[in-house]
Coordinates of C-alpha atoms in Angstrom, one line a residue:
X11 CA 6.9 14.6 32.1
X12 CA 7.9 14.8 28.5
X13 CA 11.0 13.0 27.1
X14 CA 12.5 13.1 23.7
X15 CA 12.9 9.5 22.4
X16 CA 14.3 8.8 19.0
X17 CA 13.3 12.2 17.9
X18 CA 9.7 11.9 19.1
X19 CA 8.4 13.6 22.2
X20 CA 6.8 11.1 24.6
X21 CA 4.5 12.0 27.5
X22 CA 5.1 9.7 30.5
X23 CA 4.1 9.4 34.1
X24 CA 6.6 7.9 36.5
X25 CA 5.3 7.2 40.0
X26 CA 6.0 5.0 43.0
X27 CA 9.1 3.2 44.2
X28 CA 10.2 -0.4 43.9
X29 CA 10.5 -2.9 41.0
X30 CA 9.6 -1.1 37.8
X31 CA 6.5 -1.9 35.9
X32 CA 6.1 -0.5 32.3
X33 CA 2.4 -0.3 31.3
X34 CA 1.6 0.1 27.6
X35 CA -1.9 1.1 26.4
X36 CA -3.4 0.6 23.0
X37 CA -5.9 2.3 20.6
X38 CA -7.5 4.7 21.2
X39 CA -6.2 5.2 24.7
X40 CA -3.5 7.1 26.6
X41 CA -1.7 6.4 29.9
X42 CA -4.8 7.2 32.0
X43 CA -6.2 3.8 30.9
X44 CA -4.0 2.3 33.7
X45 CA -5.1 4.6 36.5
X46 CA -6.7 1.8 38.6
X47 CA -3.6 -0.4 38.1
X48 CA -1.1 2.4 38.8
X49 CA -2.8 3.1 42.2
X50 CA -2.8 -0.5 43.2
X51 CA 0.8 -1.2 42.0
X52 CA 2.1 1.9 43.8
X53 CA 0.3 1.0 47.0
X54 CA 1.9 -2.5 46.8
X55 CA 5.4 -1.2 46.4
X56 CA 5.9 -1.1 42.7
X57 CA 7.2 1.8 40.5
X58 CA 5.0 2.4 37.5
X59 CA 6.1 3.9 34.2
X60 CA 3.1 4.7 31.9
X61 CA 3.9 6.4 28.6
X62 CA 1.5 7.7 26.0
X63 CA 2.5 5.7 22.9
X64 CA 3.6 7.9 19.9
X65 CA 0.6 9.1 18.0
X66 CA -1.7 8.9 21.0
X67 CA -2.4 11.0 24.1
X68 CA -0.1 13.9 24.6
X69 CA 2.9 12.3 22.8
X70 CA 4.0 13.5 19.4
X71 CA 2.1 12.5 16.3
X72 CA 4.4 12.0 13.3
X73 CA 2.8 12.4 9.9
X74 CA 4.7 9.5 8.3
X75 CA 2.7 6.3 8.7
X76 CA 6.0 4.3 8.8
X77 CA 6.7 6.0 12.1
X78 CA 4.1 3.8 13.8
X79 CA 5.6 0.4 13.0
X80 CA 5.7 -1.9 15.9
X81 CA 9.5 -2.0 16.0
X82 CA 9.6 1.8 16.2
X83 CA 7.5 1.6 19.3
X84 CA 9.6 -1.2 20.8
X85 CA 12.7 1.0 20.4
X86 CA 10.7 3.8 22.1
X87 CA 10.2 1.7 25.2
X88 CA 13.9 0.6 25.3
X89 CA 15.0 4.2 25.0
X90 CA 12.5 5.2 27.7
X91 CA 13.9 2.6 30.1
X92 CA 17.4 3.8 29.2
X93 CA 16.5 7.4 30.0
X94 CA 15.0 6.4 33.3
X95 CA 18.0 4.1 34.1
X96 CA 15.9 1.0 34.4
X97 CA 17.8 -2.1 33.2
X98 CA 14.7 -4.3 33.1
X99 CA 11.0 -3.9 33.8
X100 CA 7.9 -5.9 34.2
X101 CA 5.8 -5.3 31.1
X102 CA 2.0 -5.0 31.4
X103 CA 0.3 -4.2 28.2
X104 CA -3.1 -4.1 26.4
X105 CA -4.3 -4.0 22.8
X106 CA -1.6 -2.4 20.5
X107 CA 0.6 -2.1 23.6
X108 CA 0.4 -5.9 23.9
X109 CA 1.7 -6.2 20.3
X110 CA 4.6 -4.0 21.2
X111 CA 5.2 -5.9 24.4
X112 CA 5.3 -9.4 22.8
X113 CA 7.9 -8.1 20.3
X114 CA 10.0 -6.5 23.0
X115 CA 9.9 -9.6 25.2
X116 CA 11.0 -11.7 22.2
X117 CA 13.7 -9.5 20.8
X118 CA 15.0 -7.8 24.0
X119 CA 14.6 -10.5 26.7
X120 CA 17.2 -8.8 28.9
X121 CA 14.9 -5.8 29.3
X122 CA 11.8 -7.8 30.4
X123 CA 11.5 -9.2 33.9
X124 CA 8.0 -10.5 33.2
X125 CA 5.3 -10.1 30.6
X126 CA 1.5 -9.6 31.2
X127 CA -0.6 -9.2 28.1
X128 CA -4.3 -8.3 28.2
X129 CA -6.7 -9.1 25.3
X130 CA -4.1 -9.4 22.6
X131 CA -2.1 -12.6 22.3
X132 CA 1.2 -13.5 20.6
X133 CA 1.1 -12.4 16.9
X134 CA 1.5 -16.0 15.7
X135 CA -1.4 -17.1 17.9
X136 CA -3.5 -14.2 16.6
X137 CA -2.8 -15.2 13.1
X138 CA -3.6 -18.9 13.8
X139 CA -7.0 -18.0 15.4
X140 CA -8.6 -18.3 12.0
X141 CA -11.8 -17.1 10.5
X142 CA -13.6 -16.4 13.8
X143 CA -10.8 -13.8 14.6
X144 CA -10.9 -12.4 11.0
X145 CA -14.6 -11.7 11.4
X146 CA -14.0 -9.8 14.6
X147 CA -11.1 -7.9 13.0
X148 CA -13.2 -6.4 10.2
X149 CA -12.5 -2.8 11.4
X150 CA -8.8 -3.3 10.7
X151 CA -9.5 -3.3 6.9
X152 CA -11.8 -0.3 7.2
X153 CA -9.1 1.6 9.0
X154 CA -6.8 1.3 6.0
X155 CA -9.0 3.7 4.0
X156 CA -7.6 7.1 4.7
X157 CA -10.2 9.7 5.0
X158 CA -13.1 7.2 4.9
X159 CA -12.2 5.6 8.2
X160 CA -11.8 9.0 9.8
X161 CA -15.2 10.1 8.5
X162 CA -16.9 6.8 9.6
X163 CA -15.5 7.1 13.1
X164 CA -16.2 10.8 13.6
X165 CA -19.6 11.0 12.0
X166 CA -22.4 12.2 14.3
X167 CA -20.1 13.0 17.2
X168 CA -18.3 9.6 16.9
X169 CA -21.5 7.7 17.1
X170 CA -20.1 4.7 15.2
X171 CA -17.1 4.5 17.6
X172 CA -19.3 4.8 20.6
X173 CA -21.8 2.1 19.6
X174 CA -19.2 -0.3 18.2
X175 CA -16.5 -0.1 20.9
X176 CA -18.5 0.5 24.0
X177 CA -15.4 2.1 25.6
X178 CA -16.0 2.9 29.3
X179 CA -14.3 6.3 28.8
X180 CA -15.9 7.1 25.5
X181 CA -16.4 10.8 26.2
X182 CA -12.7 11.3 27.1
X183 CA -11.7 9.3 24.1
X184 CA -13.9 11.3 21.8
X185 CA -12.6 14.6 23.2
X186 CA -9.0 13.6 22.3
X187 CA -9.9 12.4 18.8
X188 CA -12.0 15.4 17.8
X189 CA -8.7 16.9 16.5
X190 CA -8.5 15.5 13.0
X191 CA -4.7 15.2 13.3
X192 CA -5.0 13.2 16.5
X193 CA -7.5 10.8 14.9
X194 CA -5.4 10.4 11.8
X195 CA -2.3 9.7 13.8
X196 CA -4.0 7.2 16.0
X197 CA -4.9 5.1 13.0
X198 CA -1.2 5.0 12.0
X199 CA -0.9 1.9 14.2
X200 CA -3.2 0.0 11.9
X201 CA -1.9 1.4 8.7
X202 CA 1.7 0.7 9.5
X203 CA 1.2 -2.8 10.8
X204 CA -1.8 -4.5 9.4
X205 CA -2.0 -3.4 5.8
X206 CA -4.2 -5.7 3.6
X207 CA -1.2 -7.6 2.3
X208 CA -0.4 -8.7 5.8
X209 CA -3.4 -11.0 5.5
X210 CA -1.5 -13.0 3.0
X211 CA 1.9 -13.0 4.7
X212 CA 3.0 -15.1 7.7
X213 CA 3.4 -13.3 11.0
X214 CA 7.0 -12.5 12.1
X215 CA 9.0 -15.5 13.3
X216 CA 9.9 -14.2 16.7
X217 CA 12.2 -15.9 19.2
X218 CA 10.4 -17.7 22.0
X219 CA 9.4 -15.6 25.0
X220 CA 11.8 -16.4 27.9
X221 CA 10.2 -14.2 30.6
X222 CA 7.5 -15.5 32.9
X223 CA 4.3 -14.6 31.1
X224 CA 0.6 -14.2 31.9
X225 CA -2.1 -13.8 29.3
X226 CA -5.5 -12.4 30.3
X227 CA -8.7 -12.4 28.1
X228 CA -12.2 -11.2 28.9
X229 CA -15.3 -13.0 27.8
X230 CA -17.1 -10.0 26.4
X231 CA -14.3 -8.7 24.2
X232 CA -15.7 -7.4 21.0
X233 CA -12.4 -7.6 19.1
X234 CA -10.5 -10.7 20.2
X235 CA -11.4 -14.4 20.6
X236 CA -10.0 -16.6 23.3
X237 CA -7.9 -18.8 21.1
X238 CA -5.6 -15.9 20.2
X239 CA -4.6 -15.7 23.9
X240 CA -4.7 -19.4 24.9
X241 CA -2.7 -20.3 21.8
X242 CA 0.1 -18.0 22.9
X243 CA 1.4 -20.6 25.3
X244 CA 3.1 -22.4 22.4
X245 CA 5.4 -19.4 21.9
X246 CA 6.4 -19.0 25.6
X247 CA 9.5 -20.9 26.8
X248 CA 9.2 -19.4 30.3
X249 CA 6.4 -20.1 32.7
X250 CA 2.9 -19.5 31.3
X251 CA -0.3 -18.6 33.1
X252 CA -3.7 -17.9 31.6
X253 CA -6.6 -16.1 33.2
X254 CA -10.1 -15.5 32.0
X255 CA -12.1 -12.5 33.3
X256 CA -15.8 -13.2 33.1
X257 CA -18.3 -10.6 32.1
X258 CA -15.9 -7.8 31.1
X259 CA -15.4 -6.3 27.7
X260 CA -12.2 -5.3 25.8
X261 CA -11.2 -2.7 28.4
X262 CA -11.2 -5.1 31.4
X263 CA -8.8 -2.9 33.4
X264 CA -11.6 -0.3 33.5
X265 CA -14.6 -2.6 33.7
X266 CA -13.2 -5.1 36.2
X267 CA -10.3 -3.3 37.9
X268 CA -10.4 -5.2 41.2
X269 CA -10.2 -8.5 39.3
X270 CA -7.4 -7.3 37.0
X271 CA -5.5 -5.8 39.9
X272 CA -5.7 -9.0 41.9
X273 CA -4.4 -11.1 39.1
X274 CA -1.6 -8.6 38.3
X275 CA -0.4 -8.3 41.8
X276 CA -0.5 -12.1 42.4
X277 CA 1.5 -12.7 39.3
X278 CA 4.1 -9.9 39.9
X279 CA 4.5 -10.8 43.5
X280 CA 5.1 -14.5 42.6
X281 CA 7.7 -13.5 40.0
X282 CA 9.5 -11.1 42.2
X283 CA 9.5 -13.6 45.1
X284 CA 11.2 -16.2 42.8
X285 CA 13.8 -13.7 41.5

């Protein structure tokens, strides 16, 4: 279904019954990223809410780069829960979705029953991960160059994207990004939030995370190092759990769905049992 949130049309799937789980994807994905998790969660008695983030999938793609600031996306998720009359949800998030989820859990704790972040840790832990993480984040600087980044990614039928990212769904991703407007909009996440000057500025000083939190990192991630996730424990006041998925790349929910589903269900079931 399609919902207007803060003046932006958001495409969202809402399936199943039970405690609500809001799943947030990252770049360059859409809500189909979570298909294996949605099936497992629905079968286990959870309701799943999976939006396409603004600028991605079938959601609107504003022209203004400022429209992609993390807080704009946080407000989208709060408005989505309001529209669906969900007071609080379990957040499950990956990549840029995880950046949104960390901010939402810190600033709107009453809306977050639990937090599960895949790949991307707390922004302060990411910043503290040092030179090793900076090396893996080289593409963030490239993506700031408008026109050049689009040409680099799309050249030779997106060969650079395919060979660098090794996305399990690369054909579907490329099909979505062949529209120049879609590719440009997708890069708004990087241009609004990690401009070069951000390298010289401290990350936002967010309140401690109060919700029970699980961080999951995969050993073959081409973009993130482990310290960015393990270091997140320092910013969580609630219970903290860390899990390492061996042999999977950045898109672990596609490459190791059974392992991810098992961790997710074990964590959510333990949280709901305690509550």
